[in-house]
């Protein structure tokens, strides 16, 4: 009985070691694929969620793979701390070991931050952007007739095709026809990684956090 218990303990330890070695190898392969798909100069940090790993490897399906791309620039717009999650990744073990292309994510999401400095860069001349983590505020002045009127206006953020747009809400003392001109886009002229589309944006302490996603994403080696 004692020998059996010792054997089982050794077996469990060996399986745990094999599990960790295997996950490291697959994470490295997925990091290479993600770097290629996102056109990165270096490998991102990749973490496969869930244990035991070997069960996932044998099935060739990984429910959740997290990765960190760092700060990347698209169309001149830097996106800070760009992180993502690939869901329902289909990666047959033979394809991973032989670096074949048949690896896909059923759904992939990314999120990152546009800093207030970046937002300020695209604001109209004379308009400054500030915020408290819950809302963005534009301050500056507009011309009403021959007079310049100073204003502070909360900015409404909208998702547009190819980027986001900031539009001033009603400005006290300024006609709505003029207030609507306090607006500006932040365009993503180049494609975001994995061809994801922006689906949401919210105000955070550093500026604006964007969320984007895509479906049926190939992760080619």
PDB file of C-alpha atoms in Angstrom:
ATOM      1  CA  UNK A   1       0.000   0.000   0.000  1.00  0.00           C
ATOM      2  CA  UNK A   2       2.797   2.413   0.916  1.00  0.00           C
ATOM      3  CA  UNK A   3       4.536   1.778  -2.426  1.00  0.00           C
ATOM      4  CA  UNK A   4       1.276   2.424  -4.231  1.00  0.00           C
ATOM      5  CA  UNK A   5       0.784   5.726  -2.422  1.00  0.00           C
ATOM      6  CA  UNK A   6       4.368   6.792  -3.217  1.00  0.00           C
ATOM      7  CA  UNK A   7       3.838   5.801  -6.868  1.00  0.00           C
ATOM      8  CA  UNK A   8       0.634   7.808  -7.090  1.00  0.00           C
ATOM      9  CA  UNK A   9       2.289  10.856  -5.527  1.00  0.00           C
ATOM     10  CA  UNK A  10       5.196  10.630  -7.995  1.00  0.00           C
ATOM     11  CA  UNK A  11       2.732  10.189 -10.869  1.00  0.00           C
ATOM     12  CA  UNK A  12       0.774  13.277  -9.836  1.00  0.00           C
ATOM     13  CA  UNK A  13       3.977  15.333  -9.574  1.00  0.00           C
ATOM     14  CA  UNK A  14       5.155  14.135 -12.990  1.00  0.00           C
ATOM     15  CA  UNK A  15       1.799  14.965 -14.566  1.00  0.00           C
ATOM     16  CA  UNK A  16       1.924  18.416 -12.995  1.00  0.00           C
ATOM     17  CA  UNK A  17       5.424  18.992 -14.396  1.00  0.00           C
ATOM     18  CA  UNK A  18       4.411  17.749 -17.858  1.00  0.00           C
ATOM     19  CA  UNK A  19       1.311  19.954 -17.692  1.00  0.00           C
ATOM     20  CA  UNK A  20       3.387  23.089 -16.987  1.00  0.00           C
ATOM     21  CA  UNK A  21       6.002  22.246 -19.632  1.00  0.00           C
ATOM     22  CA  UNK A  22       3.285  21.656 -22.220  1.00  0.00           C
ATOM     23  CA  UNK A  23       1.442  24.895 -21.426  1.00  0.00           C
ATOM     24  CA  UNK A  24       4.686  26.861 -21.768  1.00  0.00           C
ATOM     25  CA  UNK A  25       5.260  25.407 -25.223  1.00  0.00           C
ATOM     26  CA  UNK A  26       1.739  26.093 -26.477  1.00  0.00           C
ATOM     27  CA  UNK A  27       1.758  29.611 -24.994  1.00  0.00           C
ATOM     28  CA  UNK A  28       4.995  30.269 -26.904  1.00  0.00           C
ATOM     29  CA  UNK A  29       3.419  29.028 -30.141  1.00  0.00           C
ATOM     30  CA  UNK A  30       0.303  31.152 -29.636  1.00  0.00           C
ATOM     31  CA  UNK A  31       2.488  34.171 -28.797  1.00  0.00           C
ATOM     32  CA  UNK A  32       4.259  33.742 -32.142  1.00  0.00           C
ATOM     33  CA  UNK A  33       0.938  33.463 -33.963  1.00  0.00           C
ATOM     34  CA  UNK A  34      -0.555  36.501 -32.230  1.00  0.00           C
ATOM     35  CA  UNK A  35       2.596  38.525 -32.969  1.00  0.00           C
ATOM     36  CA  UNK A  36       2.336  37.596 -36.651  1.00  0.00           C
ATOM     37  CA  UNK A  37      -1.408  38.303 -36.834  1.00  0.00           C
ATOM     38  CA  UNK A  38      -0.992  41.709 -35.126  1.00  0.00           C
ATOM     39  CA  UNK A  39       2.214  42.552 -37.044  1.00  0.00           C
ATOM     40  CA  UNK A  40       4.260  42.954 -33.861  1.00  0.00           C
ATOM     41  CA  UNK A  41       8.028  43.301 -33.619  1.00  0.00           C
ATOM     42  CA  UNK A  42       8.193  41.201 -30.453  1.00  0.00           C
ATOM     43  CA  UNK A  43       6.215  38.434 -28.785  1.00  0.00           C
ATOM     44  CA  UNK A  44       3.322  39.439 -26.529  1.00  0.00           C
ATOM     45  CA  UNK A  45       2.759  37.934 -23.102  1.00  0.00           C
ATOM     46  CA  UNK A  46       0.268  35.057 -23.451  1.00  0.00           C
ATOM     47  CA  UNK A  47      -1.552  33.159 -20.705  1.00  0.00           C
ATOM     48  CA  UNK A  48      -3.790  30.138 -21.258  1.00  0.00           C
ATOM     49  CA  UNK A  49      -6.485  30.108 -18.600  1.00  0.00           C
ATOM     50  CA  UNK A  50      -7.860  26.961 -17.016  1.00  0.00           C
ATOM     51  CA  UNK A  51      -6.397  23.773 -15.548  1.00  0.00           C
ATOM     52  CA  UNK A  52      -5.510  21.021 -16.113  1.00  0.00           C
ATOM     53  CA  UNK A  53      -3.886  22.170 -19.326  1.00  0.00           C
ATOM     54  CA  UNK A  54      -3.330  18.704 -20.771  1.00  0.00           C
ATOM     55  CA  UNK A  55      -7.080  18.135 -20.967  1.00  0.00           C
ATOM     56  CA  UNK A  56      -7.365  21.228 -23.166  1.00  0.00           C
ATOM     57  CA  UNK A  57      -4.342  20.254 -25.253  1.00  0.00           C
ATOM     58  CA  UNK A  58      -5.714  16.774 -25.974  1.00  0.00           C
ATOM     59  CA  UNK A  59      -9.092  18.200 -26.999  1.00  0.00           C
ATOM     60  CA  UNK A  60      -7.403  20.938 -29.066  1.00  0.00           C
ATOM     61  CA  UNK A  61      -9.738  23.578 -27.633  1.00  0.00           C
ATOM     62  CA  UNK A  62      -8.834  26.406 -25.248  1.00  0.00           C
ATOM     63  CA  UNK A  63     -11.780  28.346 -23.799  1.00  0.00           C
ATOM     64  CA  UNK A  64      -9.771  31.475 -22.920  1.00  0.00           C
ATOM     65  CA  UNK A  65      -6.358  32.776 -23.960  1.00  0.00           C
ATOM     66  CA  UNK A  66      -5.243  36.182 -22.619  1.00  0.00           C
ATOM     67  CA  UNK A  67      -2.514  38.340 -24.143  1.00  0.00           C
ATOM     68  CA  UNK A  68      -0.899  41.745 -23.649  1.00  0.00           C
ATOM     69  CA  UNK A  69       0.227  43.708 -26.725  1.00  0.00           C
ATOM     70  CA  UNK A  70       1.574  46.792 -24.906  1.00  0.00           C
ATOM     71  CA  UNK A  71       1.255  50.203 -26.592  1.00  0.00           C
ATOM     72  CA  UNK A  72       0.684  50.198 -30.354  1.00  0.00           C
ATOM     73  CA  UNK A  73       0.001  52.969 -32.861  1.00  0.00           C
ATOM     74  CA  UNK A  74      -2.668  52.797 -35.568  1.00  0.00           C
ATOM     75  CA  UNK A  75      -3.034  55.571 -38.121  1.00  0.00           C
ATOM     76  CA  UNK A  76      -0.917  57.827 -35.912  1.00  0.00           C
ATOM     77  CA  UNK A  77      -3.132  57.154 -32.869  1.00  0.00           C
ATOM     78  CA  UNK A  78      -1.307  55.449 -29.976  1.00  0.00           C
ATOM     79  CA  UNK A  79      -3.369  52.934 -28.018  1.00  0.00           C
ATOM     80  CA  UNK A  80      -1.909  52.346 -24.553  1.00  0.00           C
ATOM     81  CA  UNK A  81      -1.931  49.034 -22.652  1.00  0.00           C
ATOM     82  CA  UNK A  82      -3.658  47.084 -25.410  1.00  0.00           C
ATOM     83  CA  UNK A  83      -4.821  43.755 -23.997  1.00  0.00           C
ATOM     84  CA  UNK A  84      -6.946  41.026 -25.444  1.00  0.00           C
ATOM     85  CA  UNK A  85      -8.738  37.746 -24.893  1.00  0.00           C
ATOM     86  CA  UNK A  86      -9.202  35.019 -27.487  1.00  0.00           C
ATOM     87  CA  UNK A  87     -12.191  32.811 -26.701  1.00  0.00           C
ATOM     88  CA  UNK A  88     -12.899  29.291 -27.886  1.00  0.00           C
ATOM     89  CA  UNK A  89      -9.505  28.850 -29.536  1.00  0.00           C
ATOM     90  CA  UNK A  90      -9.354  25.766 -31.739  1.00  0.00           C
ATOM     91  CA  UNK A  91      -5.757  24.553 -31.900  1.00  0.00           C
ATOM     92  CA  UNK A  92      -5.330  20.832 -32.606  1.00  0.00           C
ATOM     93  CA  UNK A  93      -2.162  19.683 -30.864  1.00  0.00           C
ATOM     94  CA  UNK A  94      -0.695  18.251 -34.094  1.00  0.00           C
ATOM     95  CA  UNK A  95      -1.139  21.621 -35.821  1.00  0.00           C
ATOM     96  CA  UNK A  96       0.571  23.412 -32.942  1.00  0.00           C
ATOM     97  CA  UNK A  97       3.503  20.973 -32.844  1.00  0.00           C
ATOM     98  CA  UNK A  98       3.997  21.171 -36.623  1.00  0.00           C
ATOM     99  CA  UNK A  99       3.267  24.923 -36.858  1.00  0.00           C
ATOM    100  CA  UNK A 100       0.375  24.425 -39.251  1.00  0.00           C
ATOM    101  CA  UNK A 101      -2.087  27.219 -39.851  1.00  0.00           C
ATOM    102  CA  UNK A 102      -5.291  25.594 -38.603  1.00  0.00           C
ATOM    103  CA  UNK A 103      -5.615  27.640 -35.399  1.00  0.00           C
ATOM    104  CA  UNK A 104      -8.603  29.984 -34.931  1.00  0.00           C
ATOM    105  CA  UNK A 105     -10.369  31.950 -32.213  1.00  0.00           C
ATOM    106  CA  UNK A 106     -14.151  31.823 -32.194  1.00  0.00           C
ATOM    107  CA  UNK A 107     -14.220  35.352 -30.792  1.00  0.00           C
ATOM    108  CA  UNK A 108     -11.477  37.822 -29.943  1.00  0.00           C
ATOM    109  CA  UNK A 109     -11.739  41.035 -27.926  1.00  0.00           C
ATOM    110  CA  UNK A 110      -9.198  43.775 -27.241  1.00  0.00           C
ATOM    111  CA  UNK A 111      -9.262  46.885 -25.098  1.00  0.00           C
ATOM    112  CA  UNK A 112      -6.829  49.751 -24.676  1.00  0.00           C
ATOM    113  CA  UNK A 113      -6.641  53.376 -23.603  1.00  0.00           C
ATOM    114  CA  UNK A 114      -6.445  56.640 -25.517  1.00  0.00           C
ATOM    115  CA  UNK A 115      -4.690  59.004 -23.118  1.00  0.00           C
ATOM    116  CA  UNK A 116      -5.947  62.525 -22.527  1.00  0.00           C
ATOM    117  CA  UNK A 117      -2.802  63.798 -24.261  1.00  0.00           C
ATOM    118  CA  UNK A 118      -3.823  61.876 -27.380  1.00  0.00           C
ATOM    119  CA  UNK A 119      -7.408  63.146 -27.164  1.00  0.00           C
ATOM    120  CA  UNK A 120      -6.169  66.704 -26.647  1.00  0.00           C
ATOM    121  CA  UNK A 121      -4.019  66.405 -29.778  1.00  0.00           C
ATOM    122  CA  UNK A 122      -7.127  66.011 -31.956  1.00  0.00           C
ATOM    123  CA  UNK A 123      -9.199  68.726 -30.266  1.00  0.00           C
ATOM    124  CA  UNK A 124      -9.935  71.958 -32.208  1.00  0.00           C
ATOM    125  CA  UNK A 125      -7.431  74.754 -31.772  1.00  0.00           C
ATOM    126  CA  UNK A 126      -8.002  76.597 -28.512  1.00  0.00           C
ATOM    127  CA  UNK A 127      -9.955  73.719 -26.945  1.00  0.00           C
ATOM    128  CA  UNK A 128      -8.436  71.758 -24.059  1.00  0.00           C
ATOM    129  CA  UNK A 129      -9.604  68.397 -22.741  1.00  0.00           C
ATOM    130  CA  UNK A 130      -9.733  67.451 -19.072  1.00  0.00           C
ATOM    131  CA  UNK A 131     -11.573  64.804 -17.064  1.00  0.00           C
ATOM    132  CA  UNK A 132     -12.061  63.110 -13.728  1.00  0.00           C
ATOM    133  CA  UNK A 133     -12.303  59.483 -14.802  1.00  0.00           C
ATOM    134  CA  UNK A 134     -16.072  59.593 -15.172  1.00  0.00           C
ATOM    135  CA  UNK A 135     -16.443  62.197 -17.919  1.00  0.00           C
ATOM    136  CA  UNK A 136     -14.415  64.266 -20.345  1.00  0.00           C
ATOM    137  CA  UNK A 137     -14.765  68.045 -20.368  1.00  0.00           C
ATOM    138  CA  UNK A 138     -13.812  70.443 -23.146  1.00  0.00           C
ATOM    139  CA  UNK A 139     -12.927  73.998 -22.223  1.00  0.00           C
ATOM    140  CA  UNK A 140     -12.107  76.904 -24.500  1.00  0.00           C
ATOM    141  CA  UNK A 141     -13.967  79.616 -26.333  1.00  0.00           C
ATOM    142  CA  UNK A 142     -16.204  79.979 -29.344  1.00  0.00           C
ATOM    143  CA  UNK A 143     -17.051  83.061 -31.340  1.00  0.00           C
ATOM    144  CA  UNK A 144     -20.646  84.285 -31.090  1.00  0.00           C
ATOM    145  CA  UNK A 145     -21.089  87.211 -33.443  1.00  0.00           C
ATOM    146  CA  UNK A 146     -18.139  89.466 -32.720  1.00  0.00           C
ATOM    147  CA  UNK A 147     -17.679  88.163 -29.191  1.00  0.00           C
ATOM    148  CA  UNK A 148     -15.660  85.259 -27.878  1.00  0.00           C
ATOM    149  CA  UNK A 149     -17.541  83.188 -25.302  1.00  0.00           C
ATOM    150  CA  UNK A 150     -15.631  80.974 -22.894  1.00  0.00           C
ATOM    151  CA  UNK A 151     -17.198  77.599 -22.190  1.00  0.00           C
ATOM    152  CA  UNK A 152     -16.915  74.300 -20.369  1.00  0.00           C
ATOM    153  CA  UNK A 153     -18.857  71.431 -21.873  1.00  0.00           C
ATOM    154  CA  UNK A 154     -19.111  67.752 -21.101  1.00  0.00           C
ATOM    155  CA  UNK A 155     -18.208  65.719 -24.158  1.00  0.00           C
ATOM    156  CA  UNK A 156     -20.375  62.904 -25.475  1.00  0.00           C
ATOM    157  CA  UNK A 157     -18.323  60.082 -26.972  1.00  0.00           C
ATOM    158  CA  UNK A 158     -19.660  58.156 -29.954  1.00  0.00           C
ATOM    159  CA  UNK A 159     -18.361  55.156 -31.878  1.00  0.00           C
ATOM    160  CA  UNK A 160     -18.087  55.935 -35.591  1.00  0.00           C
ATOM    161  CA  UNK A 161     -17.035  53.957 -38.614  1.00  0.00           C
ATOM    162  CA  UNK A 162     -13.245  53.970 -38.430  1.00  0.00           C
ATOM    163  CA  UNK A 163     -12.819  55.543 -34.998  1.00  0.00           C
ATOM    164  CA  UNK A 164     -14.603  57.572 -32.344  1.00  0.00           C
ATOM    165  CA  UNK A 165     -16.021  61.098 -32.217  1.00  0.00           C
ATOM    166  CA  UNK A 166     -16.344  63.578 -29.373  1.00  0.00           C
ATOM    167  CA  UNK A 167     -19.299  65.979 -29.469  1.00  0.00           C
ATOM    168  CA  UNK A 168     -19.979  68.785 -26.998  1.00  0.00           C
ATOM    169  CA  UNK A 169     -23.250  68.635 -25.122  1.00  0.00           C
ATOM    170  CA  UNK A 170     -25.323  71.809 -24.812  1.00  0.00           C
ATOM    171  CA  UNK A 171     -23.156  74.810 -23.854  1.00  0.00           C
ATOM    172  CA  UNK A 172     -24.765  77.430 -21.644  1.00  0.00           C
ATOM    173  CA  UNK A 173     -24.953  80.816 -23.368  1.00  0.00           C
ATOM    174  CA  UNK A 174     -24.007  79.402 -26.741  1.00  0.00           C
ATOM    175  CA  UNK A 175     -26.584  78.669 -29.473  1.00  0.00           C
ATOM    176  CA  UNK A 176     -26.955  74.954 -30.250  1.00  0.00           C
ATOM    177  CA  UNK A 177     -26.035  75.708 -33.873  1.00  0.00           C
ATOM    178  CA  UNK A 178     -22.584  76.826 -32.670  1.00  0.00           C
ATOM    179  CA  UNK A 179     -22.199  74.290 -29.881  1.00  0.00           C
ATOM    180  CA  UNK A 180     -22.382  71.443 -32.388  1.00  0.00           C
ATOM    181  CA  UNK A 181     -19.180  72.681 -33.991  1.00  0.00           C
ATOM    182  CA  UNK A 182     -17.259  71.733 -30.848  1.00  0.00           C
ATOM    183  CA  UNK A 183     -16.714  68.229 -32.168  1.00  0.00           C
ATOM    184  CA  UNK A 184     -13.787  66.244 -33.447  1.00  0.00           C
ATOM    185  CA  UNK A 185     -12.931  62.682 -34.493  1.00  0.00           C
ATOM    186  CA  UNK A 186     -10.088  60.439 -33.373  1.00  0.00           C
ATOM    187  CA  UNK A 187      -9.589  58.274 -36.467  1.00  0.00           C
ATOM    188  CA  UNK A 188      -7.991  54.869 -36.720  1.00  0.00           C
ATOM    189  CA  UNK A 189      -6.775  55.218 -40.281  1.00  0.00           C
ATOM    190  CA  UNK A 190      -5.017  51.861 -40.230  1.00  0.00           C
ATOM    191  CA  UNK A 191      -6.618  48.578 -39.279  1.00  0.00           C
ATOM    192  CA  UNK A 192      -6.682  47.601 -35.642  1.00  0.00           C
ATOM    193  CA  UNK A 193      -5.098  44.195 -34.908  1.00  0.00           C
ATOM    194  CA  UNK A 194      -7.017  41.086 -35.999  1.00  0.00           C
ATOM    195  CA  UNK A 195      -9.430  43.354 -37.970  1.00  0.00           C
ATOM    196  CA  UNK A 196     -11.395  44.036 -34.787  1.00  0.00           C
ATOM    197  CA  UNK A 197     -14.069  46.732 -34.885  1.00  0.00           C
ATOM    198  CA  UNK A 198     -14.567  49.286 -32.126  1.00  0.00           C
ATOM    199  CA  UNK A 199     -17.725  48.350 -30.209  1.00  0.00           C
ATOM    200  CA  UNK A 200     -17.605  50.637 -27.187  1.00  0.00           C
ATOM    201  CA  UNK A 201     -15.784  53.460 -25.462  1.00  0.00           C
ATOM    202  CA  UNK A 202     -15.887  54.788 -21.909  1.00  0.00           C
ATOM    203  CA  UNK A 203     -14.202  57.471 -19.846  1.00  0.00           C
ATOM    204  CA  UNK A 204     -11.488  56.259 -17.452  1.00  0.00           C
ATOM    205  CA  UNK A 205      -8.887  57.945 -15.266  1.00  0.00           C
ATOM    206  CA  UNK A 206      -6.272  58.067 -18.055  1.00  0.00           C
ATOM    207  CA  UNK A 207      -8.613  59.158 -20.836  1.00  0.00           C
ATOM    208  CA  UNK A 208     -10.847  56.902 -22.924  1.00  0.00           C
ATOM    209  CA  UNK A 209     -10.902  53.112 -22.903  1.00  0.00           C
ATOM    210  CA  UNK A 210     -11.918  51.549 -26.199  1.00  0.00           C
ATOM    211  CA  UNK A 211     -13.249  48.037 -26.657  1.00  0.00           C
ATOM    212  CA  UNK A 212     -13.229  46.150 -29.940  1.00  0.00           C
ATOM    213  CA  UNK A 213     -13.906  42.632 -31.127  1.00  0.00           C
ATOM    214  CA  UNK A 214     -13.999  40.255 -34.074  1.00  0.00           C
ATOM    215  CA  UNK A 215     -15.324  36.768 -34.735  1.00  0.00           C
ATOM    216  CA  UNK A 216     -13.730  33.693 -36.320  1.00  0.00           C
ATOM    217  CA  UNK A 217     -10.184  35.062 -36.191  1.00  0.00           C
ATOM    218  CA  UNK A 218      -7.342  33.041 -37.783  1.00  0.00           C
ATOM    219  CA  UNK A 219      -4.072  32.873 -35.808  1.00  0.00           C
ATOM    220  CA  UNK A 220      -1.593  31.866 -38.475  1.00  0.00           C
ATOM    221  CA  UNK A 221       2.002  31.029 -37.698  1.00  0.00           C
TER     222      UNK A 221
END
